Every structure is written in C-alpha cells, then in structure tokens.
Rosetta silent file (secondary structure, phi, psi, omega in degrees, C-alpha in Angstrom):
SEQUENCE: MAIATTTQFGQTAEYLSQARRLLRQREYRRAIELIDRHLLDTTNTPVPMEDLRTYAYELLGKRGASATRRAPVNLRRGVPVSLRRPVAVDLHRLTRSQLERILTWLLSGEIRAADEALRADEYADAVAACEAAERIDNRSTHVAMVHARARYELAVLALNGQAADLDDVAKQLQKAGWLVMRAAHDPTVRDAHKKLSVAIDDVTAIVERRRARTARADAVSGVVQRFNRLVQHYDDKDQLISHVQLGNARASLAQIRADVDRLLRVNAPDSPAGMILVDLRGQCARYKEHLERVGRRIRAD
SCORE:     score description
SCORE:     0.000 S_00000001
   1 L     0.000  -38.845  179.664  -20.841  240.271   14.136 S_00000001
   2 H   -63.621  -36.939 -179.938  -20.912  239.115   10.522 S_00000001
   3 H   -65.849  -41.633  179.579  -17.689  241.005    9.849 S_00000001
   4 H   -63.044  -41.288 -179.969  -15.971  239.307   12.785 S_00000001
   5 H   -64.228  -42.859  178.952  -17.101  235.885   11.591 S_00000001
   6 H   -63.648  -41.662  178.863  -15.836  236.570    8.088 S_00000001
   7 H   -63.994  -43.281  179.437  -12.517  237.787    9.452 S_00000001
   8 H   -62.990  -39.932  178.095  -12.194  234.739   11.661 S_00000001
   9 H   -62.758  -41.288  179.241  -12.947  232.470    8.714 S_00000001
  10 H   -64.053  -39.116  178.026  -10.266  234.220    6.684 S_00000001
  11 H   -65.918  -42.072  178.488   -7.722  233.772    9.474 S_00000001
  12 H   -60.750  -43.951  179.181   -8.578  230.081    9.783 S_00000001
  13 H   -62.020  -38.638  179.526   -8.134  229.612    6.051 S_00000001
  14 H   -67.900  -42.875  178.171   -4.761  231.362    6.232 S_00000001
  15 H   -63.411  -40.342  176.976   -3.622  229.209    9.169 S_00000001
  16 H   -61.569  -41.616  178.376   -4.759  226.077    7.312 S_00000001
  17 H   -63.286  -40.038  178.057   -2.800  227.160    4.265 S_00000001
  18 H   -65.589  -43.283  179.715    0.284  227.692    6.427 S_00000001
  19 H   -62.268  -41.842  179.080   -0.127  224.292    8.093 S_00000001
  20 H   -62.690  -43.292  179.665   -0.458  222.619    4.707 S_00000001
  21 H   -63.491  -42.158 -179.643    2.649  224.372    3.436 S_00000001
  22 H   -64.697  -42.623  179.256    4.651  223.378    6.519 S_00000001
  23 H   -65.738  -39.760  178.406    3.587  219.750    6.275 S_00000001
  24 H   -65.399  -29.700  179.139    4.429  219.604    2.567 S_00000001
  25 L   -90.413    5.705  178.916    7.865  221.023    3.403 S_00000001
  26 L    64.783   29.160  175.047    8.318  218.438    6.185 S_00000001
  27 L   -93.765   71.395 -169.432    8.402  221.136    8.873 S_00000001
  28 H   -70.719  -38.726  179.997    6.487  218.937   11.281 S_00000001
  29 H   -63.825  -44.377 -179.759    7.419  220.648   14.549 S_00000001
  30 H   -66.954  -35.109  178.184    6.390  224.045   13.242 S_00000001
  31 H   -64.648  -40.981  179.119    3.168  222.590   11.840 S_00000001
  32 H   -64.231  -42.836  179.454    2.280  221.136   15.264 S_00000001
  33 H   -61.214  -42.033 -179.139    2.939  224.448   16.975 S_00000001
  34 H   -66.798  -42.370  178.828    0.725  226.273   14.492 S_00000001
  35 H   -62.638  -44.787 -178.292   -2.091  223.729   14.873 S_00000001
  36 H   -65.854  -35.809 -177.454   -1.922  223.859   18.679 S_00000001
  37 H   -76.927  -40.473 -166.208   -1.896  227.666   18.771 S_00000001
  38 H  -123.867  -14.816 -168.709   -4.506  228.501   16.159 S_00000001
  39 H  -126.790  -11.431 -168.511   -6.413  225.501   14.807 S_00000001
  40 L   -61.120  -35.610 -178.325   -6.916  222.775   17.387 S_00000001
  41 L   -96.815   10.175 -177.635  -10.420  223.897   18.429 S_00000001
  42 L   -81.151  140.065  177.275  -11.456  224.879   14.913 S_00000001
  43 L  -115.947  176.377  179.582  -14.370  223.073   13.301 S_00000001
  44 L    55.925   43.064  176.855  -15.719  222.859    9.750 S_00000001
  45 L  -105.708  161.480 -179.429  -12.248  222.365    8.284 S_00000001
  46 L   -58.008  -31.146  175.991  -11.367  220.129    5.304 S_00000001
  47 L  -135.024  145.640  177.453   -9.779  217.660    7.720 S_00000001
  48 L   -60.857  135.479 -175.329  -10.328  217.265   11.491 S_00000001
  49 H   -67.182  -32.777  176.355   -7.594  219.131   13.333 S_00000001
  50 H   -62.606  -40.861  178.222   -7.027  216.309   15.826 S_00000001
  51 H   -66.358  -42.491 -179.770   -6.364  213.973   12.901 S_00000001
  52 H   -64.659  -39.108  177.971   -4.067  216.481   11.223 S_00000001
  53 H   -65.911  -41.715  176.120   -2.173  216.978   14.461 S_00000001
  54 H   -59.906  -42.710  178.281   -1.832  213.202   14.879 S_00000001
  55 H   -58.383  -45.920 -179.126   -0.534  212.993   11.307 S_00000001
  56 H   -65.559  -42.130  177.840    2.095  215.641   12.035 S_00000001
  57 H   -62.825  -40.573 -179.317    3.158  213.947   15.285 S_00000001
  58 H   -59.725  -45.410 -179.465    3.409  210.586   13.513 S_00000001
  59 H   -73.942  -29.730  174.565    5.791  211.952   10.882 S_00000001
  60 H   -61.087  -40.919  179.158    7.705  213.894   13.508 S_00000001
  61 H   -71.294  -24.425 -178.033    8.396  210.581   15.227 S_00000001
  62 H   -95.608  -39.601 -169.623    9.442  208.909   11.981 S_00000001
  63 H  -111.829  -13.697 -178.463   11.213  211.616    9.985 S_00000001
  64 L   102.866  178.167 -172.192   12.348  214.242   12.469 S_00000001
  65 L   -69.936  -30.698 -176.013   11.441  217.851   13.118 S_00000001
  66 L  -158.324  179.199  179.862   12.111  219.159    9.603 S_00000001
  67 L   -65.307  -25.707 -179.713   13.654  218.414    6.225 S_00000001
  68 L   -99.727  -13.503  177.977   17.056  219.481    7.600 S_00000001
  69 L  -120.656   87.459 -168.075   16.683  217.913   11.066 S_00000001
  70 L   -95.718    4.948  177.966   15.848  214.314   10.236 S_00000001
  71 L   -69.934  122.892 -179.972   16.569  212.608   13.559 S_00000001
  72 L   -57.365  143.319  179.846   13.286  210.961   14.651 S_00000001
  73 L   -96.146  124.605  178.126   11.758  212.455   17.789 S_00000001
  74 L   -82.663  104.848 -174.875   10.956  209.973   20.560 S_00000001
  75 H   -72.300  -13.738 -177.788    7.570  211.209   21.753 S_00000001
  76 H   -82.147   -7.240 -177.663    7.617  208.960   24.829 S_00000001
  77 H   -89.536   -1.508 -177.846   10.442  210.908   26.475 S_00000001
  78 L    74.068   22.856  178.740    8.380  214.009   27.116 S_00000001
  79 L   -68.218  130.974  178.739   10.546  216.055   24.763 S_00000001
  80 L   -59.076  123.365  178.808    8.934  219.464   24.163 S_00000001
  81 L  -112.117  -52.803  177.247    7.437  219.358   20.690 S_00000001
  82 L  -106.973  143.048  179.068    4.783  222.031   20.669 S_00000001
  83 L   -63.055  -28.740  179.001    5.104  225.233   22.649 S_00000001
  84 L   -81.336  -24.746 -176.046    1.533  224.707   23.822 S_00000001
  85 L  -130.835   84.274 -173.855    2.045  221.073   24.799 S_00000001
  86 L   -77.455    5.211  178.956    5.526  220.558   26.300 S_00000001
  87 L  -122.118  161.095  178.880    4.860  216.933   27.287 S_00000001
  88 L   -64.264  145.054 -178.299    4.298  213.803   25.274 S_00000001
  89 L  -117.865  154.252  179.511    0.662  213.206   24.321 S_00000001
  90 L   -87.025  101.337 -175.226   -1.320  210.026   23.853 S_00000001
  91 L   -94.657  138.030  174.208   -2.103  210.090   20.129 S_00000001
  92 L   -76.936  157.898  179.628   -4.671  207.847   18.503 S_00000001
  93 L   -88.749  132.407 -179.368   -3.611  205.922   15.437 S_00000001
  94 L   -68.041  135.963  172.433   -5.036  207.182   12.168 S_00000001
  95 L   -77.183  168.311  179.152   -7.306  204.794   10.330 S_00000001
  96 H   -59.164  -43.858 -178.588   -6.820  204.231    6.608 S_00000001
  97 H   -67.561  -36.706  176.984   -9.796  206.462    5.758 S_00000001
  98 H   -65.682  -43.234  178.828   -8.560  209.237    8.079 S_00000001
  99 H   -63.920  -43.250 -178.723   -5.082  209.118    6.560 S_00000001
 100 H   -63.629  -37.021  178.452   -6.479  209.131    3.011 S_00000001
 101 H   -64.157  -42.412  178.364   -8.629  212.141    3.807 S_00000001
 102 H   -64.230  -44.875 -177.526   -5.609  214.056    5.089 S_00000001
 103 H   -67.471  -34.072  176.764   -3.488  213.080    2.093 S_00000001
 104 H   -62.136  -39.061  176.487   -6.233  214.060   -0.339 S_00000001
 105 H   -72.521  -44.737 -175.410   -6.204  217.546    1.208 S_00000001
 106 H   -66.686  -37.350 -174.381   -2.429  217.748    1.565 S_00000001
 107 L  -107.261   25.270 -172.032   -1.675  216.545   -1.973 S_00000001
 108 H   -57.285  -39.217 -179.130   -4.684  218.108   -3.684 S_00000001
 109 H   -64.772  -46.694  179.688   -2.646  219.911   -6.346 S_00000001
 110 H   -67.372  -39.191  179.828   -0.699  216.834   -7.389 S_00000001
 111 H   -64.509  -43.677  178.686   -3.784  214.613   -7.259 S_00000001
 112 H   -61.438  -44.085  179.719   -5.757  217.018   -9.444 S_00000001
 113 H   -63.844  -40.867  179.960   -2.905  217.205  -11.963 S_00000001
 114 H   -66.376  -43.966 -179.518   -2.532  213.408  -12.032 S_00000001
 115 H   -63.035  -43.572 -179.678   -6.278  212.822  -12.474 S_00000001
 116 H   -65.809  -40.659  179.044   -6.518  215.367  -15.281 S_00000001
 117 H   -64.898  -39.296  179.467   -3.468  213.943  -17.048 S_00000001
 118 H   -65.890  -41.772  178.506   -4.863  210.412  -16.819 S_00000001
 119 H   -65.015  -29.978 -179.732   -8.214  211.499  -18.256 S_00000001
 120 L   -89.153    6.826 -178.297   -6.372  213.225  -21.109 S_00000001
 121 L    62.031   25.064  175.762   -4.288  210.093  -21.800 S_00000001
 122 L   -95.861   77.086 -168.086   -1.144  212.044  -20.885 S_00000001
 123 H   -70.038  -35.845  178.236    0.318  209.139  -18.989 S_00000001
 124 H   -64.626  -38.350  177.193    3.865  210.457  -18.578 S_00000001
 125 H   -66.690  -36.985  177.623    2.452  213.659  -17.028 S_00000001
 126 H   -63.938  -41.620  177.341    0.306  211.568  -14.712 S_00000001
 127 H   -61.460  -43.847 -178.813    3.378  209.621  -13.590 S_00000001
 128 H   -62.436  -41.920  179.798    5.273  212.875  -12.967 S_00000001
 129 H   -66.188  -40.147  178.848    2.418  214.288  -10.862 S_00000001
 130 H   -65.748  -41.052  178.984    2.151  211.075   -8.833 S_00000001
 131 H   -64.028  -36.721  176.772    5.892  210.992   -8.216 S_00000001
 132 H   -63.507  -41.526  177.694    5.739  214.595   -6.999 S_00000001
 133 H   -64.465  -41.797 -175.938    2.982  213.613   -4.551 S_00000001
 134 H   -70.060  -23.748  174.931    4.898  210.551   -3.368 S_00000001
 135 H   -68.247  -23.523  176.622    7.967  212.639   -2.576 S_00000001
 136 H   -86.252  -50.231  176.189    5.816  214.376    0.029 S_00000001
 137 L  -160.156  123.926 -172.816    3.995  211.266    1.279 S_00000001
 138 L   -98.755   23.469 -174.292    3.726  207.965   -0.587 S_00000001
 139 L  -102.961    2.706  179.969    0.832  206.458    1.370 S_00000001
 140 L   -74.784  123.229  178.282   -2.139  207.718   -0.640 S_00000001
 141 H   -70.926  -31.729  177.395   -4.027  204.802   -2.172 S_00000001
 142 H   -63.514  -46.442  178.688   -5.624  207.127   -4.732 S_00000001
 143 H   -62.655  -42.005 -179.826   -2.210  208.294   -5.909 S_00000001
 144 H   -60.471  -42.296 -179.651   -0.942  204.718   -5.949 S_00000001
 145 H   -68.159  -43.204  178.099   -3.826  203.585   -8.158 S_00000001
 146 H   -63.642  -43.245  179.425   -3.482  206.508  -10.580 S_00000001
 147 H   -61.786  -45.527  179.591    0.281  205.991  -10.721 S_00000001
 148 H   -62.550  -43.307 -179.964   -0.140  202.257  -11.352 S_00000001
 149 H   -63.117  -42.548 -179.338   -2.719  202.868  -14.076 S_00000001
 150 H   -64.096  -42.808  178.696   -0.500  205.441  -15.802 S_00000001
 151 H   -67.899  -36.585  175.965    2.519  203.120  -15.800 S_00000001
 152 H   -61.575  -46.067 -179.547    0.356  200.256  -17.058 S_00000001
 153 H   -64.330  -38.737  176.274   -0.910  202.388  -19.944 S_00000001
 154 H   -62.253  -39.884  179.088    2.642  203.472  -20.805 S_00000001
 155 H   -64.944  -41.896  179.530    3.690  199.824  -20.884 S_00000001
 156 H   -64.638  -43.338  178.461    0.798  198.898  -23.197 S_00000001
 157 H   -60.487  -44.267  179.600    1.594  201.779  -25.560 S_00000001
 158 H   -64.948  -39.181 -178.707    5.244  200.754  -25.686 S_00000001
 159 H   -66.321  -33.772 -179.373    4.351  197.116  -26.236 S_00000001
 160 H   -84.925   -6.775  178.663    2.090  197.995  -29.168 S_00000001
 161 L   -82.857  177.806  178.431    4.717  200.225  -30.764 S_00000001
 162 L   -82.029  142.740  177.482    7.426  199.231  -33.167 S_00000001
 163 L    52.646   53.018 -179.457   10.639  197.747  -31.786 S_00000001
 164 L   -64.766  135.898  173.609    9.349  197.654  -28.210 S_00000001
 165 L   -82.427   99.497 -173.503   12.028  197.491  -25.513 S_00000001
 166 H   -65.210  -32.144  177.628   10.652  194.491  -23.644 S_00000001
 167 H   -65.142  -42.406  179.047   12.959  194.994  -20.671 S_00000001
 168 H   -66.820  -40.141  177.302   11.703  198.559  -20.240 S_00000001
 169 H   -61.964  -42.692  179.759    8.084  197.414  -20.625 S_00000001
 170 H   -62.786  -38.167  178.554    8.639  194.714  -18.004 S_00000001
 171 H   -65.618  -41.731  177.663   10.074  197.313  -15.593 S_00000001
 172 H   -60.080  -44.744 -179.712    7.052  199.568  -16.092 S_00000001
 173 H   -66.796  -36.942  178.058    4.708  196.676  -15.372 S_00000001
 174 H   -63.463  -43.859  177.403    6.723  195.641  -12.329 S_00000001
 175 H   -63.716  -40.605  177.513    6.468  199.170  -10.911 S_00000001
 176 H   -61.730  -39.583  177.875    2.753  199.214  -11.679 S_00000001
 177 H   -63.657  -42.443  177.302    2.387  195.925   -9.818 S_00000001
 178 H   -61.367  -43.898 -177.088    4.188  197.276   -6.768 S_00000001
 179 H   -65.001  -43.836 -177.768    2.014  200.400   -6.772 S_00000001
 180 H   -67.505  -29.210  176.069   -1.265  198.547   -7.098 S_00000001
 181 H   -66.820  -29.837  178.055   -0.277  196.282   -4.192 S_00000001
 182 H   -64.525  -22.567 -179.404    0.072  199.390   -2.008 S_00000001
 183 L   -98.442    4.338 -173.276   -3.641  199.987   -2.501 S_00000001
 184 L   -63.856  -27.759 -174.588   -4.685  196.398   -1.817 S_00000001
 185 L   -87.092   -1.725 -176.462   -5.731  197.117    1.779 S_00000001
 186 L   -95.964  111.275 -177.041   -8.126  199.960    0.870 S_00000001
 187 H   -66.534  -20.194 -177.797  -11.702  198.633    0.503 S_00000001
 188 H   -72.083  -16.868  179.982  -12.813  201.786   -1.351 S_00000001
 189 H  -119.073   22.153 -173.708  -10.725  200.818   -4.395 S_00000001
 190 H   -58.597  -48.388 -177.194  -11.232  197.040   -4.178 S_00000001
 191 H   -66.043  -45.491  179.104  -12.951  196.650   -7.560 S_00000001
 192 H   -64.165  -38.623  178.532  -10.562  198.969   -9.401 S_00000001
 193 H   -62.080  -45.867 -179.327   -7.615  197.281   -7.710 S_00000001
 194 H   -62.955  -44.544 -178.808   -8.761  193.814   -8.779 S_00000001
 195 H   -63.563  -45.057 -178.754   -9.384  194.896  -12.372 S_00000001
 196 H   -69.463  -37.698  178.631   -6.032  196.653  -12.719 S_00000001
 197 H   -60.637  -43.654  178.666   -4.151  193.788  -11.059 S_00000001
 198 H   -63.981  -42.636  179.783   -5.602  191.314  -13.568 S_00000001
 199 H   -62.143  -42.608  179.215   -4.758  193.618  -16.475 S_00000001
 200 H   -63.253  -43.836  179.168   -1.171  194.009  -15.283 S_00000001
 201 H   -62.465  -40.455 -179.381   -0.795  190.244  -14.903 S_00000001
 202 H   -64.150  -46.021 -179.427   -2.210  189.643  -18.395 S_00000001
 203 H   -69.455  -35.438  176.839    0.143  192.093  -20.091 S_00000001
 204 H   -60.754  -40.279  177.829    3.078  190.806  -18.039 S_00000001
 205 H   -63.525  -38.918  177.611    2.351  187.303  -19.361 S_00000001
 206 H   -63.550  -43.801  179.834    2.353  188.653  -22.929 S_00000001
 207 H   -61.851  -42.973 -179.235    5.686  190.368  -22.331 S_00000001
 208 H   -64.620  -37.354  177.012    7.220  187.203  -20.900 S_00000001
 209 H   -66.298  -40.861  178.125    6.070  185.197  -23.918 S_00000001
 210 H   -65.647  -40.512  178.774    7.562  187.787  -26.249 S_00000001
 211 H   -63.689  -38.187  178.623   10.788  187.833  -24.309 S_00000001
 212 H   -64.746  -43.181  178.338   10.979  184.055  -24.517 S_00000001
 213 H   -64.276  -40.836  179.154   10.441  184.159  -28.287 S_00000001
 214 H   -64.148  -41.023  179.143   13.021  186.909  -28.645 S_00000001
 215 H   -63.637  -40.861  178.477   15.507  184.943  -26.567 S_00000001
 216 H   -66.154  -40.663  178.627   14.980  181.864  -28.734 S_00000001
 217 H   -64.289  -40.857  178.071   15.348  183.920  -31.917 S_00000001
 218 H   -63.837  -38.449  179.961   18.542  185.507  -30.581 S_00000001
 219 H   -65.645  -40.601  178.329   19.897  182.060  -29.714 S_00000001
 220 H   -65.387  -45.834  178.816   19.191  180.789  -33.238 S_00000001
 221 H   -60.401  -39.857 -178.947   20.760  183.863  -34.784 S_00000001
 222 H   -65.254  -41.280 -178.349   23.784  183.474  -32.527 S_00000001
 223 H   -70.916  -33.325  175.141   24.445  179.849  -33.448 S_00000001
 224 H   -63.810  -44.269  179.808   24.121  180.677  -37.175 S_00000001
 225 H   -63.321  -39.718  178.829   26.645  183.489  -36.784 S_00000001
 226 H   -62.851  -41.494  178.945   29.038  181.183  -34.931 S_00000001
 227 H   -63.896  -44.576 -179.061   28.861  178.608  -37.754 S_00000001
 228 H   -62.812  -40.659  178.197   29.470  181.275  -40.390 S_00000001
 229 H   -64.531  -38.124  179.094   32.472  182.650  -38.490 S_00000001
 230 H   -61.897  -48.509 -179.118   33.884  179.126  -38.168 S_00000001
 231 H   -63.295  -43.325 -179.566   33.570  178.467  -41.886 S_00000001
 232 H   -64.322  -38.319 -177.958   35.007  181.869  -42.796 S_00000001
 233 H   -66.255  -42.900 -176.537   37.947  181.438  -40.457 S_00000001
 234 H   -95.506    7.917  176.343   38.947  178.037  -41.768 S_00000001
 235 H   -69.335  -28.816  174.726   38.081  178.785  -45.368 S_00000001
 236 L   -72.670  120.276 -176.427   41.662  179.984  -45.747 S_00000001
 237 H   -60.053  -25.392 -179.831   43.680  176.831  -46.449 S_00000001
 238 H   -68.056  -16.484 -179.835   46.559  178.250  -44.452 S_00000001
 239 H   -83.799  -10.498 -179.802   44.424  177.901  -41.335 S_00000001
 240 L  -122.189   69.532 -177.205   44.198  174.097  -41.681 S_00000001
 241 L  -117.463    1.144  179.560   47.789  173.009  -41.935 S_00000001
 242 L  -144.864  163.406  177.799   48.121  170.963  -38.770 S_00000001
 243 H   -65.574  -31.483  179.606   46.245  168.400  -36.686 S_00000001
 244 H   -63.784  -48.564 -179.639   45.975  170.937  -33.841 S_00000001
 245 H   -64.810  -39.001  177.209   44.157  173.465  -35.996 S_00000001
 246 H   -63.528  -40.163  178.198   41.955  170.743  -37.448 S_00000001
 247 H   -63.890  -38.933  177.147   41.116  169.545  -33.950 S_00000001
 248 H   -62.473  -42.280  179.974   40.125  173.071  -32.917 S_00000001
 249 H   -64.336  -42.456  179.503   37.817  173.344  -35.917 S_00000001
 250 H   -64.416  -40.437  179.911   36.207  169.980  -35.147 S_00000001
 251 H   -64.637  -42.967  178.656   35.680  170.899  -31.510 S_00000001
 252 H   -63.257  -41.501  179.794   34.032  174.217  -32.430 S_00000001
 253 H   -65.134  -39.700  179.706   31.811  172.475  -34.944 S_00000001
 254 H   -62.801  -39.475  179.186   30.791  169.837  -32.388 S_00000001
 255 H   -67.427  -39.696  177.912   29.746  172.533  -29.926 S_00000001
 256 H   -62.868  -44.949 -179.952   27.730  174.307  -32.607 S_00000001
 257 H   -62.369  -38.495  177.763   26.031  171.047  -33.578 S_00000001
 258 H   -64.069  -39.743  178.936   25.188  170.354  -29.897 S_00000001
 259 H   -68.340  -36.238  176.516   23.654  173.815  -29.575 S_00000001
 260 H   -61.512  -45.910  179.635   21.638  173.268  -32.760 S_00000001
 261 H   -62.658  -39.444  179.806   20.230  170.015  -31.337 S_00000001
 262 H   -64.730  -43.463 -179.126   19.414  171.746  -28.034 S_00000001
 263 H   -68.572  -30.496  178.217   17.585  174.589  -29.782 S_00000001
 264 H   -67.075  -21.153  178.284   15.634  172.151  -31.930 S_00000001
 265 L   -74.149  -19.118  179.960   14.144  170.738  -28.731 S_00000001
 266 L  -114.689    1.837  176.633   12.467  174.103  -28.018 S_00000001
 267 L  -127.877  121.424 -179.559   11.705  175.138  -31.618 S_00000001
 268 L   -60.803  138.497 -177.684    9.317  173.061  -33.738 S_00000001
 269 L   -57.221  -27.590 -179.096   11.006  171.861  -36.947 S_00000001
 270 L   -92.044    2.149  175.419    8.257  173.457  -39.062 S_00000001
 271 L   -81.141  160.874  178.818    8.564  176.862  -37.347 S_00000001
 272 H   -54.073  -45.374  179.022   10.685  179.588  -38.999 S_00000001
 273 H   -67.096  -39.250 -179.913   13.418  179.145  -36.391 S_00000001
 274 H   -63.081  -40.182  179.320   13.138  175.375  -36.594 S_00000001
 275 H   -64.918  -37.206  175.994   13.586  175.377  -40.374 S_00000001
 276 H   -63.049  -42.672 -178.176   16.726  177.485  -40.017 S_00000001
 277 H   -68.220  -39.111  177.915   18.076  175.049  -37.439 S_00000001
 278 H   -62.753  -42.853  177.437   17.288  171.983  -39.576 S_00000001
 279 H   -63.756  -41.187 -179.847   19.121  173.570  -42.496 S_00000001
 280 H   -65.516  -36.644  177.225   22.042  174.489  -40.231 S_00000001
 281 H   -60.686  -40.077  176.081   22.217  170.931  -38.937 S_00000001
 282 H   -64.771  -40.522  178.059   22.646  169.757  -42.531 S_00000001
 283 H   -64.221  -38.082  177.730   25.366  172.352  -43.124 S_00000001
 284 H   -61.936  -41.957 -179.692   27.158  171.166  -39.987 S_00000001
 285 H   -64.212  -42.067  179.862   27.092  167.579  -41.284 S_00000001
 286 H   -68.338  -36.593  179.518   28.478  168.639  -44.652 S_00000001
 287 H   -71.858  -31.791  174.843   31.180  170.765  -43.064 S_00000001
 288 H   -62.043  -41.810  176.578   32.151  167.866  -40.807 S_00000001
 289 H   -62.448  -38.756  177.820   32.681  165.746  -43.935 S_00000001
 290 H   -61.451  -43.649  179.741   34.784  168.556  -45.365 S_00000001
 291 H   -65.112  -34.544  178.046   36.975  168.615  -42.263 S_00000001
 292 H   -66.239  -39.147  176.542   37.414  164.845  -42.473 S_00000001
 293 H   -64.468  -40.461  177.881   38.657  165.179  -46.061 S_00000001
 294 H   -62.801  -40.405  179.616   41.061  167.883  -44.953 S_00000001
 295 H   -63.240  -41.091  178.173   42.288  165.609  -42.180 S_00000001
 296 H   -65.000  -35.934  179.254   42.990  162.780  -44.591 S_00000001
 297 H   -67.997  -39.106  178.990   44.918  165.162  -46.816 S_00000001
 298 H   -64.057  -41.917  178.821   47.005  166.408  -43.875 S_00000001
 299 H   -64.495  -37.048 -179.777   47.849  162.839  -42.888 S_00000001
 300 H   -66.226  -34.035  179.562   48.813  162.043  -46.470 S_00000001
 301 L   -74.745    0.000    0.000   51.163  164.991  -46.558 S_00000001
C-alpha cells in the first residue's frame, strides 16, 4: 500500500509539473484538459486545483487557447474546452490572495531569482528576472514590488554617480511608480508599498529639481554662446557695411538682451548663473554702444 501511495504521489507531482509548464507556455486548453483528467480531485497540492483550473479558464477566455491560437474563447457559448467538460462551466472569480498564491507557484523560479538578486544588490538582474516573470503573467504583486524596488535602486545609483542622465533616471522612477501602483490593492504589502511610494516620490522631486537647475544652466550657457557668435560674426568690418546688416545685428542683440533679462528673473543675481548674466548684460550694453558708433560711421560715409 505504501508503494502505491508513493507512486501516486510521484504521478501527481509529474502532472503538476506538466500543468505548470503548459500554463507558463500559455497552452491553456491543454492545461485544463490535464487538470480535469488527472488533478481535479487531488488534494495536498501547492495550489488548490479548482483555483488553478479557474486561472486557466480565465486566461483561456482572455488570451486564447495557446500562444499560437490567441483568439479569446467565449466560455458562455458552450464551446468544448476540456475533453472531460464539453460545456461551459460556472467559474468563481479568483480573489487577490488566491491569484497571488497561484502566481507564486507558477513563477517560483523567476521570483526566487529576483529575490536573491535584490538581496545581493544586483538590481539589473532583479529587473531581468521580474521582466521574465511578467512576460508570463504580470499580475503578481510580489513581483511588482520587487521590480519597483530594483528600478528605484538603479535610479538612486545612477543619480549618485557622475554625469547622471537625468532623463534616464526619471524614466526608471516613472516605471517604478507604475509598478508600485499595481500592488496598491494588496493589503499584505501595504506598509512596504507606502514606504516605497514615498521614497520614489522623494527621489523624483530631487530629479525634477536637478533637471530644472540643468535647464537653467543650459539656458544661460546658450545665451552666452549666442552673444559670442554675434560678436564674432560682426567683428569682421566687412560684415557691417550697410544699414540692413547693422539692423540685423541690433535685432539679434535686442533678443539676446531680452533673454538675459528673462533669465535674471529666475536666477538670483548673486548666484553663479546670475553673476554670468549680470556680466553679460553689461557686455550687451557695451556692444550696443559699439553698434551705434558703427551706425554713425556708416551714415557719415
């Protein structure tokens, strides 16, 4: 009797392994047939078979029979789905905890790899493992939280490095924010969700402040370069031989001076950028006087 029990246990484990493989490969119809034939009345399994069967039926209705046959199956039409159950069945809706239990079993390899990578501070590996899990099913709140944490940590590392790409950091944080929102409805991760959400918001605010400073610095640098190009272009006396050319130079200078005044409204005069702008404003005034002298000379000629 003991031998029979052991053999039966081994067969159940093999059928469970097959069902898991079929579900991971999106072979939902075949998974349902296997569950109905060999597993439906089985107990002491990692996940209840009724729940697993409901999970397979749910995805069959959304994604189709297999990875190559993606037309959703309308279960209300009585279309034969399982060889054992040729009519539509009244399936209960999985609760969040039931779905998470199934996904923890189904995605156990990816979840283990992601958790280990996160503990080892290998954040890129954790992201890769989470993405692999999400290609199978992206509804696990555990995976979403690990994925969000890994992307948050990558963003912090990049932000603390030299010459951080703020746009890339902002994208990482945005993805982390989306992921953590996917776990918002799960009460089992409420505290971790709240803590990570606050951390993401705090770092996002830092990034936005840095981006604003960078944008202001770029604007100051740009207006300085425009003034220098203007002076260099008209430094050649041959470029100022007519009223038209003089008018063009004056118009360009006026626009530069207007931009300097605008930037001074957002940069304190005693800040590094502000001091550059104050000096540039003086150079603009002196160059305007130079252009006026040139204009008088042109009129005299």
